[in-house]
Coordinates of C-alpha atoms and ligand atoms in Angstrom, one line a residue:
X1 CA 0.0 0.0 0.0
X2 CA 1.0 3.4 -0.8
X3 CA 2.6 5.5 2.0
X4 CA 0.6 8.7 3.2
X5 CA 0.7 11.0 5.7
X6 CA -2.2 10.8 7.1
X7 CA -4.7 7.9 7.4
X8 CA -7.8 9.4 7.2
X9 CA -8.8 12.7 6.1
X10 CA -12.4 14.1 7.2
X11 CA -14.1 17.1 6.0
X12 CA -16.0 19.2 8.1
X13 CA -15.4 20.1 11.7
X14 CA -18.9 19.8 13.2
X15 CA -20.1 18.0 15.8
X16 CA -19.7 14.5 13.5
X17 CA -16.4 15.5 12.0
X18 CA -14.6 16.8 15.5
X19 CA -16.2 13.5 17.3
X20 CA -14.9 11.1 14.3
X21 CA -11.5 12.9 14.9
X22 CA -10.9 12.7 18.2
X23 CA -12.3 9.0 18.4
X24 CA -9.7 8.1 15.5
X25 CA -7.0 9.6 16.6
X26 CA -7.5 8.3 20.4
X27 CA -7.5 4.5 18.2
X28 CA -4.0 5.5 17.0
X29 CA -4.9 6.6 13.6
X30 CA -3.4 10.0 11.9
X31 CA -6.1 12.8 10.7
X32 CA -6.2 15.7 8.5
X33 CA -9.5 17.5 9.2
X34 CA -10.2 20.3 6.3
X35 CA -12.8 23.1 7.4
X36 CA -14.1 25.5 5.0
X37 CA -14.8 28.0 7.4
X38 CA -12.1 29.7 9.8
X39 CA -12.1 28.4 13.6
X40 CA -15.1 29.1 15.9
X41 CA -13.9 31.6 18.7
X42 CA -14.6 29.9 21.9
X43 CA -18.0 31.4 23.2
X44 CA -17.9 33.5 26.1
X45 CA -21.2 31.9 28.3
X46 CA -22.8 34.8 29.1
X47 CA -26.4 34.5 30.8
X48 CA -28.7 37.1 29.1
X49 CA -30.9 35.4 26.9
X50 CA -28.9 36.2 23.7
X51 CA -25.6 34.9 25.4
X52 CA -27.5 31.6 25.2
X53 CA -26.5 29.9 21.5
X54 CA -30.0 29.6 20.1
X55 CA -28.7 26.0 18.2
X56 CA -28.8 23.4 21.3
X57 CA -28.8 19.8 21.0
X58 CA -30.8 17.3 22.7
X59 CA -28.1 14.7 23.9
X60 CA -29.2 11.2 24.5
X61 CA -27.1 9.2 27.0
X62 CA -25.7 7.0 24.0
X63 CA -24.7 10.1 22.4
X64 CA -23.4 11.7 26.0
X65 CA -21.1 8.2 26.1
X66 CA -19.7 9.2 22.9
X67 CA -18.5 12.4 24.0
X68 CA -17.2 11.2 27.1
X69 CA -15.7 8.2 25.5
X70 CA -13.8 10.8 23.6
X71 CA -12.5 12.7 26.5
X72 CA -14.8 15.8 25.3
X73 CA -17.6 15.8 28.1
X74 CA -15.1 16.9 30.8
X75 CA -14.5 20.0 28.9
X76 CA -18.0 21.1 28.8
X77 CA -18.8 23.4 31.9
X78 CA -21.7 21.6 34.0
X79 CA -23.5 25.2 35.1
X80 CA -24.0 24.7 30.4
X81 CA -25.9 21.2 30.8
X82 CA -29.5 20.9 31.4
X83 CA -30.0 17.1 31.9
X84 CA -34.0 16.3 32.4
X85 CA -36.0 13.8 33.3
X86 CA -39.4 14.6 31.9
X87 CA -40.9 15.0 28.9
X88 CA -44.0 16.2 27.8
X89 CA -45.6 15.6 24.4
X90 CA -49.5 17.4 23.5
X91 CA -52.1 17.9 20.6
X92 CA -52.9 21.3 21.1
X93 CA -55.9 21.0 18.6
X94 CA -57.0 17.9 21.0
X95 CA -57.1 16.2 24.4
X96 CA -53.9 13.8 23.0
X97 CA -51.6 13.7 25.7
X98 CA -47.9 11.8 26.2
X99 CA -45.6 12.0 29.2
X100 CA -42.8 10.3 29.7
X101 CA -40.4 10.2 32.8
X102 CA -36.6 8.9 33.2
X103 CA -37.3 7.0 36.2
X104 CA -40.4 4.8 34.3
X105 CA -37.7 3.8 32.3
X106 CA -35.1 3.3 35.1
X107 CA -32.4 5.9 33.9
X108 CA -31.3 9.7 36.3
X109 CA -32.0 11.9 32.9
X110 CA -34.2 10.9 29.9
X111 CA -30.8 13.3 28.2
X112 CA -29.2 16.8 28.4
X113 CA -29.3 20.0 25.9
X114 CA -26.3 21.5 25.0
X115 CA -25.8 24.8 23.3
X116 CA -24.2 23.7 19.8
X117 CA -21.3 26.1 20.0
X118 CA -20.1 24.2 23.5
X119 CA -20.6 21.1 22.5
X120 CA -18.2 22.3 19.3
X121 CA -15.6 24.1 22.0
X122 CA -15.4 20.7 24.1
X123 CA -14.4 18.8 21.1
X124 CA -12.1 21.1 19.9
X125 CA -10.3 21.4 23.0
X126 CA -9.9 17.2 22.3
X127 CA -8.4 17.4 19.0
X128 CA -6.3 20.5 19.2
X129 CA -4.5 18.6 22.0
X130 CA -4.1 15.8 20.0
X131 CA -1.0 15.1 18.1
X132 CA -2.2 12.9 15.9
X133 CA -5.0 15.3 14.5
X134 CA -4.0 18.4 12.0
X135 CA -6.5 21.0 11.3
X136 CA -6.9 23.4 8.4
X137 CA -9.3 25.8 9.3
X138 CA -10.7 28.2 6.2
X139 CA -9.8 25.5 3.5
X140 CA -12.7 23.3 2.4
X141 CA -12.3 20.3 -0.1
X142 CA -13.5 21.9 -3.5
X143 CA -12.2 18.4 -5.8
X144 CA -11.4 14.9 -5.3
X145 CA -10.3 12.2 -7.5
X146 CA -9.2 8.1 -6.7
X147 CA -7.1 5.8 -7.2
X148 CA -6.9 2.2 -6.5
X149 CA -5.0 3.1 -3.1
X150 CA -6.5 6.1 -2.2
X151 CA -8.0 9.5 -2.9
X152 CA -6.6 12.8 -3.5
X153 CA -8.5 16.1 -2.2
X154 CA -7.8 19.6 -3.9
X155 CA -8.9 22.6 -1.3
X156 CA -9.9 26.1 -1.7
X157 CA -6.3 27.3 -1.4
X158 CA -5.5 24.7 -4.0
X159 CA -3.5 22.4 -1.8
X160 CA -3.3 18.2 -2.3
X161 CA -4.0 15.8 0.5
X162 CA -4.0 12.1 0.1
X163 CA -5.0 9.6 2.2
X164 CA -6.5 5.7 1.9
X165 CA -9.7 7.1 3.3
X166 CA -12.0 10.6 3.1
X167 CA -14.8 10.9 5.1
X168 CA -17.0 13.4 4.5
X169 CA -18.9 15.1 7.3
X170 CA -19.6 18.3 5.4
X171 CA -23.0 19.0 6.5
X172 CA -26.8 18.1 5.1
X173 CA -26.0 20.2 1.6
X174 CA -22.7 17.7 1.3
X175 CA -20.7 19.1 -1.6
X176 CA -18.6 16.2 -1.4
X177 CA -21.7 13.9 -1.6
X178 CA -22.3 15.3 -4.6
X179 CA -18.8 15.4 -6.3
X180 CA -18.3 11.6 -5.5
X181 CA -21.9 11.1 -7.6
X182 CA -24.0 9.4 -4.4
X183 CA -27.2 9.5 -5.0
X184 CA -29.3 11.1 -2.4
X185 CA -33.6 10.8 -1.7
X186 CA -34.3 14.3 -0.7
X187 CA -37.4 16.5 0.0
X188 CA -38.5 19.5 1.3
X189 CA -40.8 20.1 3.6
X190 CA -41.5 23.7 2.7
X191 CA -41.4 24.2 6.3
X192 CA -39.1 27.0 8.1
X193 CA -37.3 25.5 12.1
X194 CA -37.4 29.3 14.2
X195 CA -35.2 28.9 16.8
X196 CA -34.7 31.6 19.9
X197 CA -33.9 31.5 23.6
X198 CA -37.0 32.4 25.7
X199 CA -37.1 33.5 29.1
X200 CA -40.6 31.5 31.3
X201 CA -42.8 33.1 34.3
X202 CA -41.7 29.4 35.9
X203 CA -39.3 27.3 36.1
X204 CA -39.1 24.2 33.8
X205 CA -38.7 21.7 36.4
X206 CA -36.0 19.5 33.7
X207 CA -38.8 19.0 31.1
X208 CA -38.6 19.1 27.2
X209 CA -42.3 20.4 26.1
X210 CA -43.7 19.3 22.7
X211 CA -47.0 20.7 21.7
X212 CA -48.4 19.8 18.1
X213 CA -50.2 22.9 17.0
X214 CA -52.1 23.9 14.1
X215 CA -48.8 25.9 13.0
X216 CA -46.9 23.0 13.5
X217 CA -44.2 21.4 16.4
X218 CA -43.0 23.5 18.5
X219 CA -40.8 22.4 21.0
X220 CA -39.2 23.9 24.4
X221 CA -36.5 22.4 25.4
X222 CA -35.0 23.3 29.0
X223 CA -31.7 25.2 29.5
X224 CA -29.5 25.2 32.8
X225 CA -30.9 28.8 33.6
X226 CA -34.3 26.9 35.7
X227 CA -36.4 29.6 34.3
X228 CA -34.9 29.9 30.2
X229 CA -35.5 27.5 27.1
X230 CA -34.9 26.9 24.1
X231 CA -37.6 26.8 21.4
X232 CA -37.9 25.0 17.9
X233 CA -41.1 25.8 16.2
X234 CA -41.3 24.2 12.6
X235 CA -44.1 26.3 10.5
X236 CA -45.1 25.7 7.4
X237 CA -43.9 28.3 4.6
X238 CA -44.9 30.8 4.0
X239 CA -46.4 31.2 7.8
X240 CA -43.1 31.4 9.4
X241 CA -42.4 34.5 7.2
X242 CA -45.4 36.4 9.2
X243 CA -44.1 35.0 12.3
X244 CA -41.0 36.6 12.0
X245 CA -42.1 39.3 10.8
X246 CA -44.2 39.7 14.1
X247 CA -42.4 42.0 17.2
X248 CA -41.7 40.6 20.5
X249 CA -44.6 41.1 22.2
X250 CA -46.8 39.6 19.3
X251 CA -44.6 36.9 18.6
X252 CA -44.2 35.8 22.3
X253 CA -48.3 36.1 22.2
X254 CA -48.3 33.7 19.4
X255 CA -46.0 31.2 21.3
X256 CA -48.1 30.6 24.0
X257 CA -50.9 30.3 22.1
X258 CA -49.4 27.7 20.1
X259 CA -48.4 25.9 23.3
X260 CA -51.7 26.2 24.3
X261 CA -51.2 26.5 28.2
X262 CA -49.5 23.7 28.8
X263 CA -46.4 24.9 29.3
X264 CA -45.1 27.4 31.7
X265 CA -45.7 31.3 30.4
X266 CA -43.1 32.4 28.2
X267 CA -42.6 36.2 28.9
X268 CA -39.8 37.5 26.9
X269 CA -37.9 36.2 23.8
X270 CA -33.8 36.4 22.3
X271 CA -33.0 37.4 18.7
X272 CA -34.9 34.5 16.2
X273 CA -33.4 32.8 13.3
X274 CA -35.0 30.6 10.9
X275 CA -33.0 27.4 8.9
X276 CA -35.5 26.2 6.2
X277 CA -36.5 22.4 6.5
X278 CA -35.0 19.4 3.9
X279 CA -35.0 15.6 4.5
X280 CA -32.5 13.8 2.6
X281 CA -31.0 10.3 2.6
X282 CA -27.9 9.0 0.7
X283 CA -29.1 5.2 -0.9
X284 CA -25.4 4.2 0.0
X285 CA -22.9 5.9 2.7
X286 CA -19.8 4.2 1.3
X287 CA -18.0 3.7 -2.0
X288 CA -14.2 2.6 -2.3
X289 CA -12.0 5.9 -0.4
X290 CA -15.2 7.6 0.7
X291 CA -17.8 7.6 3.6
X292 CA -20.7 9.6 4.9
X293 CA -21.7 10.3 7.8
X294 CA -24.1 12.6 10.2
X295 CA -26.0 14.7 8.4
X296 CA -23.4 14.6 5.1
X297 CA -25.6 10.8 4.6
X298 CA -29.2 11.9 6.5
X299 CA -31.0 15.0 7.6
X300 CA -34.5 14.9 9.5
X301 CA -36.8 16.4 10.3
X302 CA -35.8 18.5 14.0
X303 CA -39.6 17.3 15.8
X304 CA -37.2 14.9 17.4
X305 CA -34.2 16.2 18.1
X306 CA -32.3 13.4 17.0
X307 CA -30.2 14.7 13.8
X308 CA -27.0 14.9 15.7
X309 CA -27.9 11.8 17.9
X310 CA -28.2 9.6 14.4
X311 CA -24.8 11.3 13.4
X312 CA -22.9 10.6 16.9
X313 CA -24.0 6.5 16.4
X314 CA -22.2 6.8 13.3
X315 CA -19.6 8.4 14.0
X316 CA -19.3 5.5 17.0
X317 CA -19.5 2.8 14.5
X318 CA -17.1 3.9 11.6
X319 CA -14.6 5.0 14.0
X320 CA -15.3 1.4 15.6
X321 CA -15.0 -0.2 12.0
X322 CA -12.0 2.0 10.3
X323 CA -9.9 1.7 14.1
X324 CA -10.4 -2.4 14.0
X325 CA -9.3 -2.0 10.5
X326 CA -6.2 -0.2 11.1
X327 CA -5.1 -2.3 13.8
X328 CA -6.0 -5.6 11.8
X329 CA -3.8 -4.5 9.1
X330 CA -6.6 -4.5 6.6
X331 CA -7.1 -1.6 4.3
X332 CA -9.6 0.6 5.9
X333 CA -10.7 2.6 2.8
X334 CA -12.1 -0.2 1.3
X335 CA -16.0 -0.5 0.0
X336 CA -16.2 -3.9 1.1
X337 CA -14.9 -3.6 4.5
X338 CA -16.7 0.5 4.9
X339 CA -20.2 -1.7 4.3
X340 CA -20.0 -3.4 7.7
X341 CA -20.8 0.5 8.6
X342 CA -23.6 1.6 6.1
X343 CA -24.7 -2.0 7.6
X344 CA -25.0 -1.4 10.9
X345 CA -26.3 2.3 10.4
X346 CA -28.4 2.5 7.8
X347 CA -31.5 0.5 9.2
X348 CA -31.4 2.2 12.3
X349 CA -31.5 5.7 10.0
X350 CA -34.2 4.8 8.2
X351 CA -36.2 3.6 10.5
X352 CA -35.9 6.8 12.9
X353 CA -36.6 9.0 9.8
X354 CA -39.7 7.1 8.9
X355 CA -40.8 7.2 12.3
X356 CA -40.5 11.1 12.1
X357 CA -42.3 11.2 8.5
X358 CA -45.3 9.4 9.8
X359 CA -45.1 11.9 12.7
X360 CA -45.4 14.8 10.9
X361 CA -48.0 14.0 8.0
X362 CA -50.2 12.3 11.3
X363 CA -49.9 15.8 12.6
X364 CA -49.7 18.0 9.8
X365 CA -53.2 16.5 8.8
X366 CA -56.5 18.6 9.2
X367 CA -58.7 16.3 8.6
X368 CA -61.0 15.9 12.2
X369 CA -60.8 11.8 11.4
X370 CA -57.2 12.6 11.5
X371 CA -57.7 14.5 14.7
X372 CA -59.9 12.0 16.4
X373 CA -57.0 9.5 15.6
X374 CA -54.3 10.6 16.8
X375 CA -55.4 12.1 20.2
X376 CA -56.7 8.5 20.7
X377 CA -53.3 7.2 19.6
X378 CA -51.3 9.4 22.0
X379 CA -53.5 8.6 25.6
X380 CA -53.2 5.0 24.3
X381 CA -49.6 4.8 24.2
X382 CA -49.3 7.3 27.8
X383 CA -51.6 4.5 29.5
X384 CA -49.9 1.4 28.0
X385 CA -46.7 1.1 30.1
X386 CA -45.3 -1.5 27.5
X387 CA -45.6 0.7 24.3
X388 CA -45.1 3.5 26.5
X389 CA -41.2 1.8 27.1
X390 CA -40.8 1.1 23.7
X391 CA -41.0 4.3 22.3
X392 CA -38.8 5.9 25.1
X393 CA -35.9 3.4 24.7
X394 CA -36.3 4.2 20.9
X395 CA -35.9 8.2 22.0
X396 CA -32.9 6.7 24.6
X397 CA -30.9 4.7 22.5
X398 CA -27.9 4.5 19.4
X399 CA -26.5 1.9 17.8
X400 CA -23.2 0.6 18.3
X401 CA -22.8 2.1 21.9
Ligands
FAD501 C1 -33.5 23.9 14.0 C2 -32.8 22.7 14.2 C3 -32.8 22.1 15.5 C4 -32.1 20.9 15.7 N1 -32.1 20.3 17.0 C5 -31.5 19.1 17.2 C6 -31.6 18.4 18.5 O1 -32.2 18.9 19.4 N2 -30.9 17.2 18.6 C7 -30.2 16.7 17.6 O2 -29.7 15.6 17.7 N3 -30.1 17.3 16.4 C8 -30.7 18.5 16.1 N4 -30.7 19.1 14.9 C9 -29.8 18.5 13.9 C10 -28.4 18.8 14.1 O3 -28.2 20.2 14.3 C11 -27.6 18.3 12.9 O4 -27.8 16.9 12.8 C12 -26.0 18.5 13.2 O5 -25.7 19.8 13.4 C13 -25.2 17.9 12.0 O6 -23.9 18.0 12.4 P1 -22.8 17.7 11.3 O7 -21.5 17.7 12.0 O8 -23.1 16.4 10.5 O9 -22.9 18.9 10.2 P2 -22.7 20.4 10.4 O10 -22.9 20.9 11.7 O11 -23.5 21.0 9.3 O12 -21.2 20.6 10.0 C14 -20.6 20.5 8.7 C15 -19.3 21.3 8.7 O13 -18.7 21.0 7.4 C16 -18.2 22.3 6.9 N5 -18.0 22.2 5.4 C17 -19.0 22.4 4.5 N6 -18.5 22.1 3.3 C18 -17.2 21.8 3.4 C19 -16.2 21.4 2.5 N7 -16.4 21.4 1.2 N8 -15.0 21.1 3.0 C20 -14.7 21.2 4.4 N9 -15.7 21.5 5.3 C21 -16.9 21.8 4.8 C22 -19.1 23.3 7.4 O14 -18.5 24.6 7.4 C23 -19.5 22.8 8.8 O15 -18.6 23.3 9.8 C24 -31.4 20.3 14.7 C25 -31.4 20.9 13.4 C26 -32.1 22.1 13.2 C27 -32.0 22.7 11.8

């Protein structure tokens, strides 16, 4: 086999692409991570509402393992972790009601959210310590090309990087998807995700809040200020337009309304931002030289909160798979051996974005059969401990952990 100096390059330094890093370089394995943007600055953790990042993960315990697994948990300041144990799901149009709680399914914390940006600062604190990872910040991959033993990336500032293996965690609009020709299954669902930090009359006791409304999800998820949240409210275009357009006052007003008093008050709201809504999934992850993974292979719909919980599991397994690889003396940039990861990964994927599908056309429907159904559907499942269980280990777990 050719000699290179690195052994894997990845592409992108997002959550997936700093996590794949650090866990292949703690394995052994040498990494050239290529960024298209320059560094993050580290975030200062302020405590007025717009010090708050308004992108925040909800972290399941698999995905928590991960991080810690990785060294990158310790860096993350606890007085920035809201761990909770309850969660709350309604039909605001109904009497459809879900709750779930950590100790009915015997764990401390059903999970934790996470502003983005400090989950991003933790891991780079991992991999800038590292010797065996380099990182070239503000110098994206804009070409690649392979060869039997390996691939050959040209950047922005037109330098060449080899390596038996590229993996490309580049982000839901994956250029390098595209360049490599993988064929992707994409929609929109002409639906806008508004994110903001908002402040509550109450405290939220450690509970995510869920309410299906006629505008669409909109979820608060609890932050470690006792009395701040974070909301995700996916709205159909072009509503979300008008609902940005709104002022404070008459956008909080629309908030609660949509949460239909089942949540505490919210009183005051941060600066908003919207990110328009795609689903997409790669047919394959892997070809000879190349994998996908996180969002680069599947985005999904945020009504769950599990995009970067999918990506972590595979970050888990294909560092598992290349890292076994490596030390078997096998070459780890092969299709062949790279399937055992689109494997293991790509069931679970689908099945957690068709889950989500059938989630939102159940609940985007009008129709009052539709209605009638799923508020039925929901006390069902709260009163049948069994089902209850299932879907909450569903919610708990990852692959490959
Ligand atoms: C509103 C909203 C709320 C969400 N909430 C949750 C939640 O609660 N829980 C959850 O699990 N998930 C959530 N998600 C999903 C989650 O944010 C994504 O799954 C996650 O950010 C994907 O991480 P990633 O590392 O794959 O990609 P990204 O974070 O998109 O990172 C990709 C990186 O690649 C870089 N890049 C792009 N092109 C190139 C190139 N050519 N060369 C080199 N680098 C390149 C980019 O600059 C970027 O840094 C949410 C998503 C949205 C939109």
């Amino acid at each position: 086999m050719t000699h290179y100096d690195q052994d894997v390059i990845v592409a992108g330094a997002g959550i997936a692409g700093l996590a794949l890093s650090a866990s292949l370089a703690q394995s052994g394995l040498s990494v050239l991570l290529l960024e298209a943007s320059p560094r993050p600055s580290s975030p200062t953790l302020g405590t007025d509402i717009d010090q708050w990042d308004r992108r925040v993960s909800a972290l399941t315990p698999a995905s928590v393992g991960i991080l810690r697994r990785v060294g990158a948990w310790a860096h993350i300041d606890p007085k920035r972790i809201a761990p909770y144990q309850s969660m709350q799901v309604w039909d605001a149009e109904g009497t459809g009601t879900i709750e779930f709680e950590a100790a009915e399914v015997g764990v401390t914390d059903l999970g934790y959210i996470v502003e983005n940006r400090v989950t991003v600062d933790a891991l780079l604190a991992v991999v800038e310590r590292s010797s065996r990872v380099r990182i070239e910040w503000g110098d994206g991959v804009e070409g690649l090309a392979r060869d039997r033993d390996g691939i050959t990336v040209t950047t922005q500032g037109e330098a060449q990087w080899s390596a038996p293996l590229l993996v490309a965690a580049d982000g839901a609009r994956s250029r390098l998807r595209d360049m490599a020709g993988f064929k992707t299954r994409n929609w929109s669902y002409h639906q806008g995700a508004i994110v903001a930090t908002v402040a509550l009359e109450q405290s939220h006791d450690g509970t995510c809040f869920q309410a299906f409304s006629a505008t669409g999800p909109v979820a608060l998820l609890p932050l470690a200020d006792p009395c701040l949240c974070s909301i995700v409210w996916s709205v159909d275009d072009p509503e979300w337009e008008r609902l940005m357009a709104l002022d404070s006052d008459g956008f909080t007003k629309a908030l609660n309304a949509a949460l239909a008093g089942n949540a505490p008050a919210v009183c005051a709201i941060g600066e908003r931002a919207v990110f328009p809504l795609h689903q997409s999934h790669a047919v394959d992850y892997v070809t000879d030289r190349l994998a996908l993974v996180a969002d680069a292979a599947h985005s999904i719909h945020p009504l769950a909160g599990q995009g970067i919980n999918l990506g972590l599991a595979d970050v888990g397994v294909l560092a598992n798979v290349v890292s076994t690889a490596y030390h078997d003396d096998l070459d780890w940039g092969k299709a062949n051996l790279l399937r055992r990861y689109q494997r293991r990964r790509k069931t679970d994927n689908l099945a957690m974005m068709a889950a989500m599908e059938a989630f939102k056309r159940g609940f985007g429907n009008r129709h009052p059969l539709a209605l009638v159904a799923r508020n039925v559907g929901l006390n069902w499942v709260n009163q049948t401990p069994l089902l209850k269980r299932w879907f909450a280990a569903q919610a708990l777990a990852a692959e490959g952990l």
